[in-house]
C-alpha cells in the first residue's frame, strides 16, 4: 500500500498499527502534516508577538523559542545535560521509554512524558541535534496524529486535564521552533472541547492548582488566532482554578507545616477545606507565582499583575532560604536552612519568573531568576547531570536515608540518584537550562530589545522589521563583564534595554567606548544601531553579607551565593542502569561561624569545562572563622543554626575557602553569626 504523501512513513505505520488495534471503524485519515524534514529544520528569525486589545499590554514579551542560542559556558552546560540524563533518560527509564502512553504505548500515561518533553524539545533545537529531535518527535508525532474524536488529545487511559496542561507548553514551544501546521488546529479543538466539558467535569486537584500554566497556552493561541472562545475559556479556568492571589493576600502558612498541621489548617475555613495539602505544596506554589501576572493579561488589572510581589514577600518572610528559593519538602517548611526544596519547585519557579518578568517588567524578578538559575538549579544535580536530588538543603551536611527533617517527604529525598523519593523531578528538571536560555533576551513593548538575564548567547530576531543579531560574550556570573556586539542587517533605530541587577551599585556601560548614564531597574540606550556597534557592561560585584534564619550569615557576590564545601565521600547505594543512586558522607568539619564584618578576599580562577563543578571553582572567597562546637547534626542534617553561637575558645581561627554554592554538594551556606 503506498504511503500518502502528506504522512511520514513512521506516522503512517503508527496510524495503521492503531487501526489494527482498534478496528478499521475508528481509523480516521490524518490531517496534512509538514514533512519531517520541514518540521524539524527550524525556522527563520521571527518577530515576537505582543497581546492586542482586549488583552492588557505588557512591557516585555518572550521571543519565540529558538531565537536565542546559548554559547560559551551556557552551551557547555546544555551539552552536559544532553550527554547526561537529558539526552539518555528515554533509553533506560521505562517511564519515558518506548512504551510511554504519550507515544502510543501502554506505559506511563500521565505527567512524565510531557514533563520530559518540556525540556527535551527546547534542548534538542538549542543543540540542533538530529538525535534529540528524533527522540522528541516520537512523542510529538504520536500526540498530533492521535487526537480523540471529541477534541481531547493524549493517552486514552485517562482524561485528566493536568498532564495536558504540560503538553500544551510543549506544543507551543514546538510550534515556535517548527511552524508545524498540525499544532494550532489540535490546540483549538482541544480548547473548544474543554470549554464545553469543564462545566460538568471541572478542574480538580493538580489541574485546579495549576490552571495558570494552561492559561499561558490559551493566551498564546488567542494571540495567533483571535478566537473569542479562548477568552471565554480563560475566564472559566480562572473561575474554576484555585485563588492563589486570595490565599497570599491573607497568608496563613507562616510556619513549617507537617501533616497534622495541614489537617488542622484545612478544618478552619472554606477556602482550605478542599485540596488538603495542595495549597502549601512547593511545586504548586512555584507554578502559582505566574498566576496573577498571567491572569492580569486577561483581566486588565494592574493590581493582579503586581500581586506577585506580595506573594514573593510572604514566601521570603516565612520560608525563604539563601539560594533564592523557598523551602518546601514537600510542603512549606519554614526558614531553617536545613529544610529542603524540591528540584521541580526550582525549575517551576524559574519558569514562573521568566513569564512574570516579561509581564511585570520588574527587574528584581530577573535578579531572583539568576540567583536560582546559577545556584539552586545546578546544586541539585551532579556536575555531569547524571543524577539529581529531590530535595536540596542550603545547609546540607550529609545525603543519606533519614525521614527527618522533611515535612512529609520520604527518607531518600536528598540522595543523588535517578528518581530519589518520587520520579517527577527526573522527568521535569530538563526544562531548567533550555528555558532559561530562551528567556535571556526579550522584546520590548516599544519595539526594542532587552537583555533580561545575563549569560553567553546569540539572539537572532526581528526588530522594527529588520533582522537583528546580538552576540553576547561573557563568563557572567563568574565574571562581571558582558560584551555585546550588534549585527543588524542594516542600520536601524530602536531602544535597547539592559537589566541592572540591584546588587551592582556602580554598573558601568559604554557604547562604542563612550560612557552611558545608567538608571536603576533598566538602562535604556536609544539610538540608531549599526552593524558592529558594541556595548560593554561592567557590574560592580561586592561580597554581600545577608542575614537569615536565627540571624545566620550568608555570603553572596553578584548573582552567586557562596558556601563552605565539606569534603564529600560518595558511596554507591544502588546501581541504576547507566547511573547510580548515591549517598554522600562528610569528611571534614563544618560547624564554623563568622563575624558579620569578617574580611573576605576574592580570587578568580578559570571557568571549568563543567562551569559549576566545585573541583574547578571559578571564584573563591577566603575567610577566617571560628568553630562552634555545640552546633552539630542529627538524622543526617545540620541542626538549626544557633541564634547565639559560642565560638570555641581554644581552636584558633581557621582559614577556610568558600566556593559557588552549586559546586559544593555538601555545604554550609547559612553560618552562625559570631557577634
Ligand atoms: Zn519533583
XYZ file of C-alpha atoms and ligand atoms in Angstrom:
676
model
C 0.000 0.000 0.000
C 1.508 3.387 -0.965
C 2.160 5.867 1.783
C 0.081 9.044 1.410
C 2.475 11.889 0.586
C 1.289 14.016 3.464
C 2.397 11.488 6.062
C 5.788 10.340 7.168
C 6.372 6.615 6.806
C 6.654 6.278 10.558
C 3.448 8.136 11.302
C 1.646 6.160 8.599
C 2.792 2.892 10.129
C 1.781 4.096 13.561
C -1.633 5.008 12.210
C -2.059 1.593 10.638
C -0.964 -0.126 13.811
C -3.555 1.847 15.720
C -6.199 0.998 13.131
C -5.312 -2.647 13.516
C -5.569 -2.451 17.254
C -8.801 -0.501 17.418
C -10.660 -1.769 14.365
C -10.981 -0.085 10.991
C -14.088 1.880 12.045
C -12.107 4.068 14.390
C -9.276 4.867 11.993
C -9.630 8.328 10.639
C -7.440 9.868 7.936
C -4.896 12.216 9.444
C -4.754 15.856 8.547
C -1.968 17.058 6.291
C 1.320 17.448 8.110
C 4.634 19.062 7.328
C 7.229 16.614 6.106
C 9.502 15.536 8.947
C 12.411 17.382 7.344
C 10.407 20.577 7.209
C 9.070 20.114 10.708
C 12.453 19.694 12.368
C 14.620 22.052 10.314
C 13.877 25.127 12.409
C 12.585 28.495 11.260
C 13.948 31.804 10.149
C 14.114 34.744 12.519
C 10.657 35.661 13.789
C 9.212 38.821 15.227
C 7.755 38.436 18.739
C 4.033 38.778 19.456
C 2.536 41.194 21.978
C -1.029 40.993 23.305
C -3.590 43.096 21.467
C -6.844 44.561 22.857
C -8.850 43.384 24.715
C -5.782 41.892 26.396
C -3.645 44.116 28.588
C -0.420 45.476 27.181
C 2.766 44.150 28.773
C 6.238 45.713 28.968
C 8.190 42.762 27.556
C 7.487 39.602 25.569
C 9.452 36.375 25.414
C 10.994 35.849 21.994
C 9.805 32.822 20.019
C 11.598 29.685 21.201
C 14.692 29.221 19.055
C 15.526 32.941 18.791
C 18.320 32.665 21.357
C 21.201 30.228 21.062
C 23.449 29.541 24.026
C 27.200 29.950 23.631
C 30.233 29.813 25.921
C 29.726 28.198 29.307
C 25.943 28.027 28.866
C 26.323 25.972 25.692
C 28.717 23.664 27.544
C 26.103 23.285 30.267
C 23.453 22.318 27.692
C 25.843 19.735 26.214
C 26.431 18.333 29.701
C 22.654 17.991 30.054
C 22.370 16.262 26.668
C 25.286 13.935 27.463
C 23.682 13.088 30.829
C 20.135 12.169 31.763
C 18.768 14.884 29.445
C 19.740 13.031 26.294
C 19.615 9.449 27.518
C 16.786 9.087 30.014
C 14.410 7.503 27.496
C 16.963 4.780 26.730
C 16.751 3.076 30.109
C 13.951 4.660 32.189
C 10.716 2.933 31.102
C 8.557 5.854 32.302
C 9.523 7.824 29.173
C 10.668 4.807 27.145
C 9.142 3.141 24.084
C 6.025 2.081 25.992
C 5.088 5.607 27.137
C 1.400 6.308 26.710
C 2.417 9.597 25.073
C 3.941 7.709 22.161
C 1.166 5.169 21.789
C 2.278 2.575 24.334
C 0.552 1.149 27.358
C 3.031 2.511 29.895
C 3.107 5.729 31.913
C 0.413 7.998 30.532
C 0.226 10.914 32.949
C 2.637 13.815 33.513
C 6.076 12.288 32.942
C 6.116 12.148 29.141
C 5.058 15.816 28.815
C 7.442 16.830 31.628
C 10.369 15.221 29.804
C 9.425 16.873 26.508
C 9.044 20.306 28.110
C 12.834 20.299 28.400
C 13.808 17.900 25.611
C 12.152 19.938 22.854
C 13.951 23.251 23.563
C 17.205 21.370 24.324
C 17.097 19.409 21.058
C 16.636 22.558 18.990
C 19.130 24.570 21.075
C 21.762 21.989 20.159
C 20.311 21.381 16.698
C 20.717 17.674 17.427
C 19.025 15.296 14.943
C 19.175 12.530 17.564
C 17.418 14.539 20.256
C 14.886 15.928 17.771
C 14.032 12.392 16.682
C 13.540 11.390 20.314
C 11.150 14.311 20.795
C 9.287 13.639 17.551
C 8.332 10.133 18.727
C 6.035 11.773 21.277
C 5.075 14.865 19.293
C 4.073 12.968 16.148
C 2.004 10.490 18.113
C 0.284 13.261 20.077
C -0.529 15.332 16.993
C -1.716 12.379 14.952
C -3.939 10.697 17.531
C -6.448 13.252 18.782
C -9.675 11.900 20.206
C -12.897 12.324 18.226
C -14.201 14.837 20.778
C -11.153 17.108 20.683
C -9.216 15.633 23.586
C -5.669 14.528 22.906
C -3.112 12.319 24.606
C -3.366 8.821 26.040
C -6.896 7.407 26.182
C -6.288 5.731 29.505
C -7.010 8.976 31.365
C -8.835 12.232 30.754
C -7.072 14.270 33.450
C -6.710 17.927 32.449
C -3.373 18.322 34.263
C -0.855 16.359 32.132
C -2.348 18.013 29.059
C -1.521 21.406 30.551
C 2.143 20.371 30.413
C 1.843 19.008 26.881
C 0.348 22.322 25.744
C 3.524 24.066 26.957
C 5.490 21.578 24.872
C 3.372 22.147 21.775
C 3.640 25.945 21.926
C 7.441 25.731 22.056
C 7.476 23.125 19.314
C 5.296 25.300 17.097
C 7.545 28.307 17.614
C 10.503 26.153 16.628
C 8.995 24.499 13.559
C 5.741 26.150 12.495
C 4.241 22.654 12.243
C 0.704 23.258 10.884
C -0.772 20.430 12.957
C -0.306 22.239 16.271
C -2.803 25.108 16.281
C -5.781 23.067 14.938
C -5.212 20.444 17.634
C -4.993 23.081 20.345
C -8.105 24.842 19.041
C -10.173 21.644 19.025
C -8.947 20.770 22.500
C -9.760 24.174 23.969
C -13.214 24.165 22.365
C -13.827 20.729 23.843
C -12.640 21.884 27.246
C -14.925 24.918 27.138
C -17.853 22.537 26.649
C -16.692 19.936 29.152
C -15.454 21.985 32.113
C -18.890 22.946 33.472
C -19.697 19.287 34.115
C -16.164 17.950 34.516
C -14.393 20.795 36.329
C -10.713 21.239 37.135
C -9.654 19.140 40.101
C -6.578 18.612 42.318
C -3.358 19.348 40.346
C -5.141 20.902 37.396
C -7.143 23.163 39.696
C -3.977 24.411 41.397
C -2.050 24.801 38.116
C -4.678 26.395 35.858
C -2.396 29.378 35.270
C 0.010 27.241 33.275
C -2.769 26.325 30.874
C -3.771 29.985 30.692
C -0.326 30.775 29.250
C -1.059 28.392 26.367
C -4.637 29.639 25.912
C -3.405 33.233 25.582
C -0.612 32.063 23.281
C -3.183 30.613 20.881
C -5.525 33.602 21.197
C -2.720 35.893 20.096
C -2.332 33.814 16.956
C -5.956 33.075 16.041
C -8.082 35.775 17.732
C -10.618 33.041 18.562
C -13.010 34.704 21.053
C -13.911 31.357 22.625
C -10.400 31.245 24.044
C -11.147 34.296 26.192
C -14.260 32.525 27.493
C -12.044 29.577 28.360
C -9.559 31.887 30.084
C -12.328 33.173 32.361
C -13.617 29.673 33.026
C -10.148 28.461 34.016
C -9.807 31.399 36.386
C -13.232 30.731 37.847
C -12.543 27.041 38.467
C -8.884 27.424 39.343
C -7.541 27.903 42.845
C -7.428 31.526 44.071
C -3.705 31.943 44.732
C -3.930 35.706 44.917
C -6.567 35.410 47.635
C -4.562 32.869 49.597
C -1.458 35.024 49.651
C -3.416 38.206 50.450
C -4.189 36.642 53.847
C -1.293 34.227 54.047
C -1.875 31.797 56.899
C 1.050 29.436 56.295
C 3.765 31.138 58.288
C 5.324 28.075 59.936
C 6.911 24.809 58.945
C 3.981 22.551 58.194
C 3.517 18.876 58.807
C 0.702 16.502 58.054
C -1.091 17.237 61.328
C -0.813 20.999 60.938
C -2.158 20.730 57.410
C -5.228 18.887 58.592
C -5.814 21.473 61.272
C -5.483 24.366 58.809
C -7.844 22.755 56.366
C -10.516 22.374 59.010
C -10.672 26.085 59.699
C -12.191 27.738 56.687
C -13.940 27.041 53.427
C -11.010 28.107 51.301
C -8.850 25.372 52.722
C -11.479 22.674 53.071
C -10.682 21.301 49.661
C -7.431 20.139 48.162
C -5.912 19.352 51.525
C -2.210 19.964 51.324
C -2.186 21.212 47.752
C -2.165 24.869 48.713
C 1.102 24.541 50.641
C 2.675 22.176 48.118
C 6.022 23.506 46.877
C 5.602 22.808 43.171
C 2.065 24.196 43.156
C 3.318 27.382 44.789
C 6.205 27.615 42.313
C 3.749 27.421 39.437
C 1.364 29.816 41.186
C 3.941 32.613 41.026
C 2.822 33.281 37.474
C -0.907 33.152 38.267
C -1.613 36.808 38.989
C 0.603 38.305 36.246
C -0.761 35.909 33.613
C -4.350 36.479 34.702
C -3.760 40.250 34.523
C -3.327 39.944 30.759
C -6.971 38.843 30.564
C -8.363 40.871 33.480
C -6.601 44.118 32.589
C -5.984 44.723 36.291
C -2.668 46.231 37.354
C -3.387 45.014 40.895
C -3.493 41.444 39.602
C -0.223 41.969 37.773
C 1.548 43.334 40.854
C 0.243 40.667 43.255
C 3.302 38.507 42.622
C 5.403 40.899 44.712
C 3.343 40.325 47.840
C 3.395 36.600 47.150
C 7.196 36.578 46.973
C 7.399 38.721 50.084
C 5.310 36.223 52.042
C 7.463 33.318 50.824
C 10.711 35.156 51.632
C 9.498 36.227 55.055
C 8.302 32.852 56.251
C 10.032 30.258 54.063
C 12.957 31.981 52.297
C 16.346 30.217 52.153
C 19.692 31.643 50.957
C 19.725 30.089 47.460
C 16.899 32.355 46.268
C 14.214 29.726 46.813
C 11.675 28.935 49.492
C 11.710 25.701 51.439
C 9.104 23.058 50.611
C 9.932 19.449 51.347
C 7.125 18.531 50.188
C 5.223 21.330 51.853
C 6.238 24.786 53.017
C 8.878 24.186 55.660
C 9.964 27.461 57.270
C 13.244 29.348 57.065
C 15.689 26.880 58.577
C 18.472 26.269 56.015
C 18.311 22.556 56.865
C 14.880 22.256 55.259
C 14.682 21.094 51.677
C 13.496 22.430 48.342
C 12.354 20.079 45.583
C 14.003 20.254 42.163
C 10.604 20.551 40.428
C 9.956 23.568 42.640
C 13.225 25.106 41.447
C 12.579 24.718 37.722
C 8.904 25.692 38.003
C 9.823 28.820 39.971
C 12.284 29.680 37.219
C 9.657 29.294 34.504
C 7.146 31.352 36.506
C 9.723 34.103 36.979
C 10.625 34.095 33.278
C 6.958 34.629 32.396
C 6.388 37.137 35.219
C 9.485 39.120 34.291
C 8.030 39.701 30.826
C 4.583 40.599 32.147
C 5.596 42.894 35.015
C 8.869 44.308 33.708
C 10.193 44.278 37.271
C 13.985 43.924 37.107
C 14.058 42.449 40.632
C 12.428 39.294 39.270
C 15.453 38.949 36.992
C 17.780 39.196 39.997
C 15.862 36.391 41.645
C 15.731 34.298 38.490
C 19.516 34.485 38.120
C 20.060 33.640 41.765
C 18.006 30.468 41.355
C 19.395 29.547 37.928
C 23.052 29.950 38.928
C 22.754 28.406 42.388
C 19.731 26.270 43.239
C 19.390 24.651 39.788
C 22.929 23.301 39.304
C 23.227 22.437 43.012
C 20.532 19.777 42.765
C 22.335 17.875 40.003
C 25.727 16.182 39.874
C 28.251 18.063 37.748
C 27.734 15.558 34.894
C 23.919 15.782 35.184
C 23.553 12.018 35.522
C 21.943 12.205 38.974
C 19.774 14.676 40.870
C 18.300 15.297 44.275
C 14.630 15.593 45.058
C 15.345 17.945 47.988
C 18.367 20.188 48.292
C 19.316 21.940 51.522
C 21.201 25.219 51.862
C 22.952 23.611 54.818
C 23.491 20.095 53.524
C 25.961 18.138 55.605
C 25.048 14.595 54.536
C 22.965 12.904 51.854
C 21.704 9.748 53.485
C 18.471 7.998 54.297
C 16.568 9.774 57.023
C 12.941 10.708 57.475
C 13.865 13.990 59.212
C 13.741 16.942 58.764
C 11.247 16.825 55.884
C 7.661 17.911 56.389
C 6.164 14.946 54.538
C 8.859 13.594 52.180
C 10.467 10.172 52.391
C 13.950 9.100 53.520
C 15.593 9.142 50.064
C 14.761 12.784 49.445
C 18.265 14.277 49.444
C 20.150 11.357 47.861
C 21.637 11.987 44.433
C 20.171 9.462 42.037
C 17.851 8.512 39.234
C 14.498 9.018 40.940
C 15.033 9.722 44.649
C 11.800 9.980 46.671
C 9.498 10.355 43.658
C 10.028 10.402 39.935
C 8.542 13.798 38.993
C 11.851 15.692 39.118
C 13.529 13.002 36.980
C 11.193 13.944 34.150
C 10.724 17.642 34.912
C 14.193 19.097 35.602
C 15.087 19.200 31.893
C 13.197 22.461 31.316
C 15.506 24.452 33.631
C 18.501 25.365 31.461
C 16.888 25.396 27.967
C 14.042 27.707 29.017
C 16.424 29.948 30.937
C 18.487 30.279 27.741
C 15.306 31.150 25.880
C 14.477 33.986 28.280
C 17.834 35.815 28.279
C 16.561 38.429 25.819
C 13.027 39.724 25.346
C 11.230 42.120 23.042
C 10.079 45.467 24.471
C 6.616 46.932 24.000
C 8.133 49.973 22.266
C 9.615 47.697 19.605
C 13.080 47.295 21.028
C 15.151 44.581 22.600
C 16.099 43.907 26.219
C 18.771 41.877 27.993
C 16.781 40.365 30.881
C 19.284 37.888 32.327
C 22.951 37.567 31.503
C 24.752 34.534 30.080
C 26.702 33.956 26.867
C 24.392 33.648 23.854
C 23.445 34.927 20.431
C 19.980 36.318 19.828
C 18.562 36.477 16.304
C 15.237 38.263 15.950
C 13.381 40.938 14.026
C 13.268 44.493 15.375
C 11.138 47.098 13.590
C 11.087 44.882 10.519
C 14.857 44.478 10.407
C 16.636 41.200 11.148
C 18.930 41.822 14.101
C 21.569 39.601 15.673
C 23.209 40.399 19.001
C 26.193 38.407 20.200
C 26.753 38.325 23.928
C 30.195 37.214 25.096
C 30.599 36.773 28.828
C 31.614 34.499 31.668
C 28.933 36.087 33.844
C 28.044 35.192 36.614
C 31.627 34.020 37.255
C 32.935 37.319 35.879
C 31.320 40.759 35.861
C 31.833 41.894 32.268
C 29.308 41.441 29.472
C 30.275 42.348 25.886
C 27.592 42.805 23.245
C 28.089 43.170 19.506
C 25.135 44.287 17.408
C 24.689 42.956 13.905
C 21.513 44.414 12.384
C 21.065 43.628 8.698
C 21.278 47.381 8.191
C 21.318 50.408 10.489
C 18.064 50.616 12.475
C 16.920 52.791 15.386
C 15.447 51.075 18.442
C 15.693 51.172 22.235
C 17.961 48.560 23.784
C 17.386 47.905 27.484
C 19.798 46.335 29.917
C 18.643 44.935 33.251
C 20.571 46.466 36.137
C 20.916 43.977 38.998
C 20.141 45.680 42.307
C 23.313 44.262 43.885
C 25.506 46.191 41.439
C 25.818 49.672 42.931
C 28.083 51.130 40.266
C 27.424 49.459 36.916
C 29.427 50.969 34.056
C 28.159 50.852 30.484
C 29.917 52.059 27.346
C 28.544 52.111 23.808
C 31.323 52.048 21.200
C 33.656 53.083 24.026
C 31.588 56.082 25.194
C 30.073 56.008 28.716
C 26.301 55.855 29.103
C 24.345 57.007 32.166
C 22.742 54.089 33.995
C 19.353 54.035 35.718
C 18.019 51.571 38.315
C 15.888 48.723 37.001
C 16.686 49.005 33.327
C 19.103 51.282 31.489
C 17.782 52.205 28.053
C 20.081 53.097 25.184
C 18.081 54.551 22.308
C 19.974 55.170 19.089
C 20.448 54.021 15.558
C 22.303 50.736 15.783
C 24.735 49.937 13.001
C 26.461 46.631 12.243
C 29.483 46.248 14.521
C 28.287 48.559 17.307
C 29.454 47.338 20.696
C 28.219 47.627 24.263
C 30.375 46.846 27.249
C 28.738 46.324 30.658
C 30.818 46.017 33.815
C 28.952 45.122 37.007
C 30.112 46.047 40.465
C 30.014 42.807 42.450
C 30.978 43.267 46.075
C 30.752 40.483 48.614
C 27.448 40.932 50.403
C 26.660 39.542 53.846
C 22.989 38.682 54.290
C 21.085 37.818 57.463
C 18.655 34.918 57.548
C 17.135 32.388 59.929
C 18.224 32.992 63.541
C 20.389 35.849 62.289
C 22.547 33.412 60.286
C 25.073 34.913 57.852
C 25.165 34.065 54.155
C 27.616 35.379 51.571
C 26.883 36.355 48.004
C 28.833 38.184 45.340
C 26.855 39.262 42.319
C 24.474 36.523 41.251
C 26.412 33.755 43.008
C 25.841 32.526 46.537
C 28.882 31.089 48.327
C 29.112 28.062 50.573
C 31.681 26.232 52.660
C 32.409 22.975 50.821
C 32.527 19.890 53.042
C 34.760 17.032 51.905
C 32.475 14.581 50.080
C 32.622 10.792 50.290
C 30.352 9.400 47.584
C 29.026 5.895 48.209
C 27.015 3.988 45.628
C 23.813 2.842 47.265
C 22.489 1.013 44.231
C 23.140 0.750 40.534
C 20.508 2.301 38.267
C 21.385 1.317 34.686
C 23.988 3.749 33.382
C 23.770 5.841 36.566
C 23.661 5.281 40.326
C 21.839 6.266 43.456
C 24.413 7.839 45.743
C 24.746 8.620 49.409
C 27.264 11.310 50.297
C 29.006 11.459 53.673
C 31.015 14.332 55.126
C 34.774 14.013 55.506
C 35.582 17.368 57.078
C 34.396 19.613 59.822
C 31.680 22.141 59.002
C 30.473 23.759 62.234
C 32.036 27.162 61.673
C 30.725 30.638 62.401
C 31.852 34.090 61.257
C 31.867 37.634 62.492
C 29.498 39.742 60.372
C 32.281 42.168 59.426
C 34.880 39.484 58.680
C 37.385 40.499 55.937
C 36.940 38.448 52.744
C 39.488 38.019 49.927
C 38.140 37.213 46.445
C 40.169 35.246 43.886
C 39.150 34.372 40.342
C 40.114 31.151 38.551
C 39.430 29.800 35.061
C 35.830 28.778 34.363
C 35.965 24.996 34.023
C 34.582 22.696 31.338
C 31.832 21.936 33.839
C 31.082 25.535 34.805
C 29.600 24.864 38.248
C 31.866 21.997 39.336
C 33.245 22.566 42.825
C 36.614 20.992 41.953
C 37.283 23.818 39.490
C 35.534 26.684 41.262
C 35.757 29.815 39.099
C 35.639 32.153 42.098
C 36.765 31.581 45.684
C 36.319 33.587 48.857
C 38.971 33.269 51.556
C 37.758 33.996 55.056
C 38.631 33.265 58.685
C 36.038 31.798 61.020
C 35.772 30.107 64.380
C 34.485 26.674 65.260
C 31.151 26.409 67.059
C 31.434 23.037 68.827
C 27.876 22.971 70.154
C 26.442 23.117 66.624
C 26.057 19.512 65.498
C 23.876 17.347 63.297
C 21.162 14.804 63.880
C 19.408 12.431 61.476
C 21.864 13.414 58.734
C 21.005 17.121 58.812
C 22.671 20.106 60.435
C 20.769 21.266 63.486
C 19.125 24.663 63.021
C 21.745 27.418 63.002
C 22.077 28.586 66.622
C 20.904 32.143 67.241
C 23.531 32.561 69.953
C 26.677 30.722 68.951
C 29.571 30.164 71.336
C 32.841 30.004 69.431
C 35.499 27.554 70.551
C 37.971 29.253 72.866
C 40.989 27.097 72.103
C 40.819 26.158 68.415
C 42.075 29.398 66.884
C 40.651 30.994 63.746
C 40.701 28.501 60.872
C 41.081 29.928 57.352
C 38.517 28.482 55.016
C 37.588 28.849 51.347
C 34.026 29.386 50.183
C 33.042 28.357 46.637
C 29.941 28.955 44.492
C 27.015 27.186 46.172
C 26.226 24.761 43.351
C 29.722 23.267 43.340
C 29.577 22.157 46.959
C 27.238 19.159 47.094
C 27.878 19.026 50.837
C 27.993 22.542 52.228
C 27.144 25.170 54.764
C 25.526 28.288 53.317
C 23.988 29.864 56.426
C 26.528 30.305 59.230
C 26.112 31.208 62.882
C 26.868 34.873 63.456
C 29.623 35.463 65.994
C 28.605 38.907 67.144
Zn 9.646 16.783 41.503
